[in-house]
Tab-separated table of C-alpha atoms in Angstrom:
chain	number	residue	atom	x	y	z
C	22	MET	CA	116.528	-116.623	163.438
C	23	PHE	CA	118.894	-114.265	165.326
C	24	TYR	CA	119.535	-111.272	163.170
C	25	TYR	CA	122.152	-109.758	165.382
C	26	ASP	CA	125.063	-110.793	167.565
C	27	LEU	CA	125.054	-108.735	170.768
C	28	TYR	CA	127.977	-109.175	173.191
C	29	PRO	CA	128.190	-109.007	176.091
C	30	LYS	CA	124.620	-109.616	177.210
C	31	MET	CA	125.525	-109.413	180.945
C	32	VAL	CA	127.717	-106.646	182.293
C	33	PRO	CA	128.953	-105.520	185.754
C	34	ALA	CA	126.600	-103.192	187.577
C	35	ASP	CA	127.641	-99.608	188.255
C	36	GLU	CA	130.453	-99.643	185.716
C	37	VAL	CA	130.975	-98.416	182.170
C	38	SER	CA	130.848	-101.219	179.625
C	39	VAL	CA	131.125	-101.487	175.867
C	40	ILE	CA	128.440	-103.378	173.861
C	41	ARG	CA	129.021	-104.561	170.342
C	42	ILE	CA	125.952	-105.207	168.071
C	43	ARG	CA	126.790	-106.970	164.804
C	44	PRO	CA	124.191	-107.572	162.056
C	45	ARG	CA	124.467	-111.139	160.817
C	46	PHE	CA	122.676	-110.605	157.496
C	47	ALA	CA	122.550	-107.917	154.788
C	48	HIS	CA	118.873	-107.095	155.417
C	49	ALA	CA	119.723	-106.323	159.128
C	50	GLU	CA	122.489	-103.894	158.399
C	51	PHE	CA	122.397	-100.315	159.708
C	52	LYS	CA	122.035	-98.251	156.636
C	53	GLY	CA	120.429	-94.879	157.650
C	54	THR	CA	121.040	-92.072	160.127
C	55	LEU	CA	121.205	-93.513	163.630
C	56	LYS	CA	120.128	-92.294	167.016
C	57	ILE	CA	120.991	-94.412	170.010
C	58	LEU	CA	119.122	-94.214	173.329
C	59	HIS	CA	119.876	-96.030	176.613
C	60	SER	CA	116.947	-96.755	178.971
C	61	PRO	CA	117.550	-98.410	182.368
C	62	TYR	CA	114.373	-100.335	183.282
C	63	ASP	CA	114.385	-99.040	186.856
C	64	ARG	CA	114.607	-95.526	185.538
C	65	THR	CA	117.584	-94.842	187.776
C	66	ARG	CA	118.484	-92.495	184.922
C	67	TRP	CA	115.949	-91.418	182.296
C	68	GLN	CA	116.483	-92.248	178.641
C	69	TYR	CA	119.632	-90.629	177.286
C	70	GLU	CA	122.099	-90.869	174.390
C	71	PRO	CA	125.234	-92.753	175.268
C	72	GLU	CA	128.553	-92.717	173.393
C	73	TRP	CA	128.473	-94.753	170.296
C	74	SER	CA	130.163	-95.400	166.942
C	75	LEU	CA	129.643	-97.496	163.815
C	76	GLU	CA	132.742	-99.402	162.791
C	77	ASP	CA	132.672	-101.788	159.699
C	78	GLY	CA	128.967	-102.147	160.200
C	79	VAL	CA	129.257	-102.986	163.894
C	80	LEU	CA	127.461	-100.677	166.300
C	81	ILE	CA	129.609	-99.996	169.406
C	82	VAL	CA	127.807	-98.504	172.402
C	83	LYS	CA	129.585	-97.282	175.499
C	84	ALA	CA	127.397	-96.648	178.533
C	85	HIS	CA	127.266	-96.766	182.298
C	86	PHE	CA	125.045	-99.579	183.454
C	87	GLU	CA	123.747	-98.475	186.811
C	88	SER	CA	122.547	-100.984	189.510
C	89	GLU	CA	121.311	-104.504	188.947
C	90	GLN	CA	118.597	-104.310	186.302
C	91	GLU	CA	117.664	-104.816	182.637
C	92	HIS	CA	118.636	-102.055	180.149
C	93	CYS	CA	117.264	-101.270	176.675
C	94	ILE	CA	119.610	-99.996	173.945
C	95	GLN	CA	117.250	-98.538	171.357
C	96	VAL	CA	118.491	-97.910	167.802
C	97	VAL	CA	116.322	-95.447	165.807
C	98	GLU	CA	117.316	-95.548	162.127
C	99	THR	CA	116.089	-92.906	159.672
C	100	LEU	CA	116.358	-94.174	156.052
C	101	GLU	CA	116.864	-92.069	152.948
C	102	ASN	CA	113.095	-92.180	152.129
C	103	GLY	CA	112.316	-90.723	155.532
C	104	LYS	CA	110.990	-93.946	157.051
C	105	GLU	CA	112.119	-95.044	160.525
C	106	ARG	CA	113.161	-98.436	161.818
C	107	LYS	CA	113.488	-99.106	165.526
C	108	PHE	CA	115.450	-101.907	167.171
C	109	ASP	CA	115.472	-102.707	170.848
C	110	PHE	CA	118.483	-104.562	172.268
C	111	ARG	CA	118.624	-105.758	175.845
C	112	VAL	CA	121.422	-105.977	178.332
C	113	PHE	CA	121.396	-106.977	182.006
C	114	SER	CA	123.739	-105.505	184.656
C	115	LEU	CA	124.701	-107.710	187.629
C	116	TYR	CA	126.251	-107.075	190.980
C	117	PRO	CA	129.622	-108.898	191.470
C	118	ASP	CA	128.415	-112.111	193.187
C	119	LEU	CA	125.861	-112.932	190.519
C	120	TYR	CA	128.087	-111.570	187.651
C	121	ALA	CA	130.715	-114.224	188.737
C	122	LEU	CA	128.191	-117.012	188.124
C	123	ARG	CA	126.879	-118.597	184.889
C	124	PRO	CA	123.291	-119.732	184.245
C	125	PHE	CA	122.804	-123.453	183.567
C	126	LYS	CA	119.552	-125.158	182.520
C	127	GLY	CA	118.976	-128.600	184.000
C	128	ASP	CA	116.538	-131.306	184.979
C	129	ILE	CA	117.217	-133.655	187.873
C	130	HIS	CA	114.150	-135.785	188.027
C	131	LEU	CA	113.214	-137.816	184.963
C	132	HIS	CA	112.753	-141.446	183.913
C	133	SER	CA	113.539	-143.964	181.155
C	134	ILE	CA	112.710	-147.586	180.312
C	135	GLY	CA	115.066	-148.383	183.219
C	136	SER	CA	111.899	-148.054	185.336
C	137	ASP	CA	108.562	-146.789	184.074
C	138	GLY	CA	109.614	-144.512	181.328
C	139	SER	CA	108.990	-145.053	177.630
C	140	GLU	CA	112.431	-144.444	176.102
C	141	ASP	CA	116.004	-145.623	176.262
C	142	GLY	CA	117.930	-143.386	178.621
C	143	ARG	CA	120.615	-142.662	176.015
C	144	TYR	CA	117.872	-141.367	173.663
C	145	VAL	CA	116.374	-139.285	176.469
C	146	ALA	CA	119.726	-137.617	176.980
C	147	ALA	CA	120.013	-136.726	173.288
C	148	ARG	CA	116.508	-135.211	173.333
C	149	TYR	CA	117.335	-133.122	176.409
C	150	ARG	CA	120.418	-131.725	174.699
C	151	GLU	CA	118.264	-130.912	171.628
C	152	ALA	CA	116.014	-128.862	173.927
C	153	GLY	CA	118.858	-126.680	175.146
C	154	PHE	CA	119.751	-128.362	178.461
C	155	ASP	CA	123.216	-127.957	179.958
C	156	PHE	CA	122.851	-130.858	182.309
C	157	MET	CA	120.511	-133.628	183.495
C	158	ALA	CA	120.390	-136.653	185.723
C	159	LEU	CA	118.403	-139.745	184.963
C	160	THR	CA	116.573	-140.777	188.137
C	161	ASP	CA	114.700	-144.041	187.469
C	162	HIS	CA	112.578	-145.461	190.310
C	163	ARG	CA	114.704	-147.597	192.726
C	164	LEU	CA	117.519	-147.796	190.210
C	165	TYR	CA	120.860	-145.967	190.145
C	166	GLU	CA	122.579	-147.995	187.381
C	167	PRO	CA	120.689	-146.600	184.422
C	168	SER	CA	122.077	-143.199	185.070
C	169	LEU	CA	125.600	-144.551	185.054
C	170	GLU	CA	124.991	-146.378	181.802
C	171	VAL	CA	123.797	-143.156	180.104
C	172	MET	CA	126.850	-141.286	181.438
C	173	ALA	CA	129.200	-143.862	180.158
C	174	TYR	CA	127.755	-143.989	176.702
C	175	TRP	CA	127.858	-140.253	176.099
C	176	LYS	CA	131.036	-139.378	177.995
C	177	GLU	CA	133.371	-139.336	174.994
C	178	VAL	CA	130.748	-138.518	172.406
C	179	ASN	CA	129.591	-135.238	173.817
C	180	PRO	CA	131.495	-134.099	176.928
C	181	ASP	CA	129.903	-130.603	176.690
C	182	PHE	CA	126.582	-132.024	177.897
C	183	LYS	CA	126.882	-132.779	181.562
C	184	LEU	CA	125.242	-136.027	182.713
C	185	PHE	CA	125.177	-136.932	186.355
C	186	PRO	CA	124.126	-139.953	188.468
C	187	GLY	CA	120.809	-140.136	190.109
C	188	GLU	CA	117.878	-142.223	191.267
C	189	GLU	CA	114.446	-141.879	192.807
C	190	VAL	CA	114.560	-143.441	196.210
C	191	HIS	CA	111.614	-145.459	197.592
C	192	SER	CA	112.464	-146.969	200.893
C	193	PRO	CA	110.149	-149.608	202.425
C	194	GLU	CA	106.814	-148.245	203.775
C	195	ASN	CA	107.797	-144.746	202.882
C	196	PRO	CA	105.400	-142.932	200.476
C	197	VAL	CA	107.567	-139.770	200.365
C	198	HIS	CA	109.348	-139.637	197.025
C	199	ILE	CA	112.931	-138.356	197.283
C	200	VAL	CA	115.558	-137.847	194.520
C	201	ASN	CA	119.227	-138.560	194.981
C	202	PHE	CA	120.894	-136.137	192.612
C	203	GLY	CA	124.591	-136.772	192.078
C	204	GLY	CA	125.217	-139.084	195.003
C	205	LYS	CA	128.270	-141.315	194.796
C	206	GLY	CA	126.301	-144.523	195.024
C	207	SER	CA	122.773	-145.869	195.337
C	208	VAL	CA	120.636	-145.319	198.420
C	209	ASN	CA	118.125	-147.868	197.168
C	210	ALA	CA	120.875	-150.403	197.335
C	211	ILE	CA	121.531	-149.720	201.030
C	212	TYR	CA	118.105	-150.746	202.244
C	213	ARG	CA	117.868	-153.611	199.803
C	214	ALA	CA	121.122	-155.047	201.129
C	215	ASP	CA	119.949	-154.988	204.778
C	216	GLU	CA	116.318	-154.077	205.371
C	217	GLU	CA	116.506	-155.080	209.039
C	218	LYS	CA	119.245	-152.502	209.577
C	219	TYR	CA	117.231	-149.867	207.724
C	220	ARG	CA	114.209	-150.422	210.027
C	221	LYS	CA	116.377	-150.314	213.087
C	222	GLU	CA	117.947	-147.045	212.053
C	223	VAL	CA	114.541	-145.525	211.234
C	224	ALA	CA	113.369	-146.573	214.670
C	225	GLU	CA	116.332	-144.836	216.220
C	226	ILE	CA	115.506	-141.604	214.288
C	227	ILE	CA	111.923	-141.800	215.661
C	228	GLU	CA	113.328	-141.783	219.168
C	229	THR	CA	114.999	-138.389	218.528
C	230	PHE	CA	111.664	-136.705	217.584
C	231	PRO	CA	110.445	-134.381	220.380
C	232	ASP	CA	106.762	-133.924	221.362
C	233	LYS	CA	105.459	-136.883	219.464
C	234	GLU	CA	101.605	-136.910	219.360
C	235	PRO	CA	99.697	-140.217	220.058
C	236	ASP	CA	98.049	-142.086	217.289
C	237	ARG	CA	100.518	-140.850	214.599
C	238	ASN	CA	102.789	-143.198	212.710
C	239	TYR	CA	106.163	-141.494	212.756
C	240	PHE	CA	107.751	-144.134	210.646
C	241	VAL	CA	107.164	-142.263	207.352
C	242	PRO	CA	108.922	-138.952	208.266
C	243	ALA	CA	111.678	-140.836	210.040
C	244	ALA	CA	112.172	-142.950	206.916
C	245	ALA	CA	112.314	-139.769	204.824
C	246	GLU	CA	114.986	-138.400	207.090
C	247	TRP	CA	116.941	-141.727	206.791
C	248	VAL	CA	116.904	-141.304	202.981
C	249	PHE	CA	117.928	-137.627	203.189
C	250	LYS	CA	120.822	-138.507	205.403
C	251	ARG	CA	122.036	-141.488	203.253
C	252	ILE	CA	122.026	-139.216	200.149
C	253	GLN	CA	123.973	-136.534	201.908
C	254	GLU	CA	126.517	-139.079	203.128
C	255	LYS	CA	127.113	-139.950	199.426
C	256	GLU	CA	127.628	-136.234	198.665
C	257	GLY	CA	124.316	-136.019	196.726
C	258	LEU	CA	121.560	-133.509	196.774
C	259	ALA	CA	118.541	-134.755	198.705
C	260	VAL	CA	115.382	-133.520	196.983
C	261	PHE	CA	111.987	-133.472	198.743
C	262	CYS	CA	109.705	-134.327	195.783
C	263	HIS	CA	106.141	-133.314	194.867
C	264	PRO	CA	104.647	-133.078	198.390
C	265	TYR	CA	101.229	-132.300	196.821
C	266	TRP	CA	101.263	-135.009	194.179
C	267	ASN	CA	97.844	-136.311	192.993
C	268	VAL	CA	95.788	-133.277	194.017
C	269	PRO	CA	92.763	-132.969	193.800
C	270	ALA	CA	92.370	-136.765	193.927
C	271	GLY	CA	93.970	-136.692	197.271
C	272	ASN	CA	97.392	-135.827	198.864
C	273	TYR	CA	99.887	-138.571	198.390
C	274	VAL	CA	101.154	-138.149	201.975
C	275	ALA	CA	99.203	-136.815	205.004
C	276	GLU	CA	99.495	-133.104	205.491
C	277	TRP	CA	100.961	-133.501	208.943
C	278	ILE	CA	103.816	-135.454	207.376
C	279	ASN	CA	104.545	-132.557	204.911
C	280	ASP	CA	104.355	-130.132	207.920
C	281	PHE	CA	106.795	-132.314	209.873
C	282	ILE	CA	109.305	-132.701	207.010
C	283	LEU	CA	109.178	-128.962	206.144
C	284	GLU	CA	109.545	-127.900	209.771
C	285	ARG	CA	112.579	-130.145	210.436
C	286	ARG	CA	114.120	-129.285	207.036
C	287	LYS	CA	116.547	-132.237	206.771
C	288	PHE	CA	116.356	-132.225	202.947
C	289	ASP	CA	118.635	-130.125	200.679
C	290	ALA	CA	116.111	-128.846	198.157
C	291	TYR	CA	112.373	-128.608	197.689
C	292	GLU	CA	110.660	-129.512	194.451
C	293	ILE	CA	108.731	-126.358	194.015
C	294	ILE	CA	107.633	-127.145	190.475
C	295	GLY	CA	107.094	-130.787	189.508
C	296	GLY	CA	105.936	-132.933	186.619
C	297	PHE	CA	102.225	-132.380	186.555
C	298	ASP	CA	99.875	-132.306	183.538
C	299	SER	CA	97.855	-129.254	182.933
C	300	TRP	CA	94.816	-130.612	184.655
C	301	GLN	CA	96.912	-131.183	187.721
C	302	TYR	CA	97.728	-127.493	188.175
C	303	HIS	CA	96.420	-127.697	191.809
C	304	SER	CA	99.534	-129.623	192.781
C	305	ASN	CA	102.077	-127.111	191.535
C	306	ASN	CA	99.997	-124.268	192.826
C	307	LEU	CA	99.926	-125.727	196.382
C	308	GLN	CA	103.712	-126.435	196.256
C	309	VAL	CA	104.486	-122.782	195.252
C	310	VAL	CA	102.112	-121.269	197.830
C	311	ARG	CA	103.398	-123.534	200.569
C	312	TYR	CA	107.037	-122.548	199.730
C	313	TYR	CA	106.338	-118.790	200.043
C	314	GLU	CA	104.327	-119.334	203.123
C	315	GLU	CA	107.191	-121.164	204.745
C	316	MET	CA	109.549	-118.394	203.622
C	317	SER	CA	107.271	-115.806	205.235
C	318	LYS	CA	107.685	-117.695	208.527
C	319	GLY	CA	111.422	-117.624	208.182
C	320	ASN	CA	111.744	-121.281	207.109
C	321	HIS	CA	114.086	-121.012	204.189
C	322	PHE	CA	115.148	-123.746	201.912
C	323	PRO	CA	116.489	-123.976	198.278
C	324	VAL	CA	114.170	-124.846	195.334
C	325	VAL	CA	114.427	-126.781	192.099
C	326	GLY	CA	111.995	-127.367	189.198
C	327	VAL	CA	111.835	-130.765	187.570
C	328	SER	CA	109.858	-132.370	184.783
C	329	ASP	CA	109.465	-135.869	186.294
C	330	SER	CA	109.259	-136.769	182.562
C	331	HIS	CA	108.544	-140.354	181.638
C	332	GLY	CA	109.170	-139.764	177.897
C	333	THR	CA	110.211	-136.931	175.585
C	334	ASP	CA	108.142	-138.079	172.555
C	335	ALA	CA	104.426	-138.554	172.066
C	336	PHE	CA	105.051	-141.287	169.573
C	337	PRO	CA	101.877	-142.499	167.701
C	338	PHE	CA	102.300	-146.249	167.678
C	339	ASP	CA	98.718	-146.561	166.470
C	340	ALA	CA	98.926	-143.741	164.009
C	341	ASN	CA	98.163	-145.958	161.015
C	342	ARG	CA	94.610	-146.049	162.103
C	343	ALA	CA	94.542	-142.396	161.995
C	344	GLY	CA	96.268	-142.155	158.583
C	345	ARG	CA	99.471	-140.745	160.035
C	346	ASN	CA	103.058	-141.605	159.326
C	347	THR	CA	104.352	-143.718	162.319
C	348	ASN	CA	107.700	-141.940	162.084
C	349	ASP	CA	106.021	-138.643	163.162
C	350	SER	CA	105.979	-137.577	166.785
C	351	SER	CA	105.649	-134.508	168.953
C	352	ASP	CA	107.156	-133.586	172.294
C	353	ALA	CA	105.516	-135.509	175.111
C	354	ALA	CA	103.804	-133.609	177.966
C	355	LEU	CA	106.101	-132.667	180.798
C	356	PHE	CA	109.313	-132.780	178.755
C	357	ASP	CA	110.926	-129.346	178.824
C	358	TRP	CA	107.925	-127.971	180.735
C	359	TYR	CA	109.585	-127.750	184.138
C	360	TYR	CA	113.270	-127.382	184.933
C	361	THR	CA	115.863	-125.696	187.121
C	362	ILE	CA	118.203	-122.760	186.304
C	363	VAL	CA	121.290	-122.882	188.539
C	364	PHE	CA	123.651	-119.987	188.796
C	365	ALA	CA	127.074	-121.523	189.331
C	366	GLU	CA	130.769	-121.042	188.646
C	367	ASN	CA	130.679	-123.938	186.224
C	368	CYS	CA	128.524	-126.934	185.211
C	369	GLU	CA	130.460	-129.487	187.390
C	370	LEU	CA	128.456	-131.433	189.926
C	371	SER	CA	129.983	-129.853	193.021
C	372	SER	CA	129.428	-126.322	191.741
C	373	LEU	CA	125.745	-127.142	190.851
C	374	ILE	CA	124.954	-128.785	194.152
C	375	GLY	CA	126.779	-126.137	196.139
C	376	ASN	CA	125.026	-123.238	194.495
C	377	ILE	CA	121.623	-124.917	194.815
C	378	LYS	CA	122.293	-125.159	198.514
C	379	LYS	CA	123.293	-121.463	198.535
C	380	PHE	CA	119.904	-120.609	197.073
C	381	ASN	CA	121.307	-119.791	193.620
C	382	SER	CA	118.618	-121.627	191.719
C	383	LEU	CA	115.163	-121.107	190.188
C	384	GLY	CA	112.279	-123.417	189.441
C	385	VAL	CA	110.872	-122.776	185.980
C	386	CYS	CA	107.271	-123.551	184.883
C	387	ALA	CA	106.916	-123.152	181.108
C	388	PRO	CA	104.499	-125.646	179.530
C	389	ALA	CA	104.535	-125.625	175.742
C	390	GLY	CA	102.697	-122.633	174.329
C	391	GLU	CA	102.178	-121.075	177.786
C	392	ARG	CA	103.815	-118.103	179.537
C	393	ALA	CA	106.829	-118.867	181.687
C	394	GLU	CA	106.633	-118.529	185.433
C	395	LEU	CA	109.733	-118.567	187.674
C	396	PHE	CA	110.047	-119.278	191.360
C	397	GLY	CA	112.773	-118.431	193.757
C	398	SER	CA	114.140	-115.080	195.080
C	399	PHE	CA	112.891	-111.879	193.476
C	400	ARG	CA	116.353	-111.050	192.383
C	401	HIS	CA	116.906	-114.348	190.576
C	402	VAL	CA	113.387	-114.372	189.093
C	403	ARG	CA	113.901	-110.937	187.483
C	404	TYR	CA	117.228	-111.944	185.982
C	405	GLY	CA	115.797	-115.344	185.003
C	406	HIS	CA	113.016	-113.760	182.855
C	407	PHE	CA	115.694	-111.824	180.948
C	408	LEU	CA	117.680	-115.030	180.409
C	409	LEU	CA	114.592	-116.933	179.050
C	410	ARG	CA	114.076	-114.143	176.528
C	411	GLU	CA	117.531	-113.032	175.598
C	412	TYR	CA	120.028	-115.818	176.466
C	413	PHE	CA	118.620	-119.340	176.444
C	414	PRO	CA	116.918	-119.246	172.952
C	415	GLN	CA	120.268	-118.783	171.200
C	416	LEU	CA	121.843	-121.400	173.425
C	417	ARG	CA	119.090	-123.802	172.532
C	418	SER	CA	119.786	-123.302	168.836
C	419	LEU	CA	123.367	-124.397	169.307
C	420	CYS	CA	122.388	-127.367	171.456
C	421	ALA	CA	119.691	-128.417	169.042
C	422	VAL	CA	122.226	-129.390	166.342
C	423	GLU	CA	124.240	-131.378	168.920
C	424	GLY	CA	121.116	-133.159	170.181
C	425	GLN	CA	120.076	-134.129	166.659
C	426	LEU	CA	123.539	-135.471	165.846
C	427	MET	CA	123.453	-137.432	169.090
C	428	GLN	CA	120.197	-139.076	168.039
C	429	GLN	CA	121.632	-139.977	164.667
C	430	TYR	CA	124.776	-141.400	166.334
C	431	LEU	CA	122.623	-143.513	168.613
C	432	ALA	CA	120.669	-144.718	165.637
C	433	GLY	CA	123.815	-146.237	164.156
C	434	GLU	CA	125.047	-143.367	161.957
C	435	LYS	CA	128.548	-143.329	163.513
C	436	GLU	CA	129.913	-140.964	160.838
C	437	THR	CA	128.016	-138.218	162.529
C	438	LEU	CA	130.705	-138.311	165.337
C	439	THR	CA	133.036	-136.082	163.185
C	440	ALA	CA	130.341	-133.422	162.873
C	441	LEU	CA	129.560	-133.640	166.554
C	442	LYS	CA	133.158	-133.288	167.608
C	443	ALA	CA	133.447	-130.197	165.391
C	444	LEU	CA	130.739	-128.506	167.526
C	445	MET	CA	132.452	-129.188	170.820
C	446	GLY	CA	133.067	-125.996	172.763
C	447	LYS	CA	130.545	-123.806	170.936
C	448	THR	CA	128.026	-123.619	173.812
C	449	SER	CA	130.646	-122.807	176.371
C	450	ALA	CA	132.186	-120.186	174.056
C	451	TYR	CA	128.775	-118.631	173.592
C	452	ARG	CA	128.226	-118.534	177.303
C	453	GLU	CA	131.506	-116.798	177.986
C	454	ARG	CA	130.967	-114.289	175.178
C	455	CYS	CA	127.760	-113.286	176.860
C	456	PHE	CA	129.816	-112.168	179.901
C	457	GLN	CA	133.105	-111.268	178.340
C	458	ARG	CA	133.858	-107.556	178.438
C	459	CYS	CA	134.570	-105.873	175.053
C	460	LYS	CA	137.574	-103.620	174.469
C	461	GLU	CA	136.747	-100.103	173.375
């Protein structure tokens, strides 16, 4: 439970801002003698007492938030019996370019019963909203239509949850997995409609490769480039997926193909964190190390994190034999373990794709019960850790109610639509309050 409302959580760097801290319950009220201390994390200025006042139970703190960093507002309360209570409240100051953007949590690589997943895509969407996601794209293998069906179903029911088109593309004789996020049409449909033309165009791409080595089959990297280009022509984001899938059992594609694809960099984003079970940690480890090695060589490309989830529930269909209620389930592995944080002007498709391409994204690795690890630029990672601790939990609590109502609606309880409609706008209002400057 959140005992206090603190707004704003994000403030402009190198400016004076006013922070309001409101107790939400009687047991959280400020009742004793208060001392307020402001501590910038970078120690650009040592701990000091800022201006503050207490008005109608709301603590109002006015301080100068220097540079881009996290700040601690510590409240030391001395009660009548002499005992002390201490409260630490966190604020993050941002330079103008990042302050103008908002953080959005999303997953752009996941599956349903449309291909090899275990659940209806509409149900998957409801579960993702329950887990605090701002956006998602269903990307079933070789199929674009399931994503459109999910979008159409929820469009009027919950417009606050952004659903986008997608597919996982598997062109003929091409083992490289590639996601089409947000493209205006199916790439799988192109090669199915005319495979002969596909093969001719791949052959033409091979002819453009310089310094080809003998005894290498360049069809695979050329086919990957064909897919990247077709996605981009449809204004989608071409994502190079899990290059180290199935390690340690063996790389899914030859290492020279990974080298070739990374060197030519025809894709839009690199899947730095993918949908691997805990025992497959080698795969994610290699993908992360490879990314930073490429960066050190000056080969820069944007990153995303994705679950590659094939189900959100670990549903015990055989639970009767174990004496369990078959209506009980738990979160499936991968669901909400890996995802992307995009810093964008809004949660519309063009803004999300545009900002991923501008390197305004993070890959998040946070398996259930484990510590979170973030990957991207140092600047974004530092800010991202603050968001995971101070911003996203409260957003998730708002989304959870919506997601549960969406599940009830899908189950036939259409009367829940009234309650769901009443919640519309709450998540966006919360997001803006976290940035909106308070009047003195």
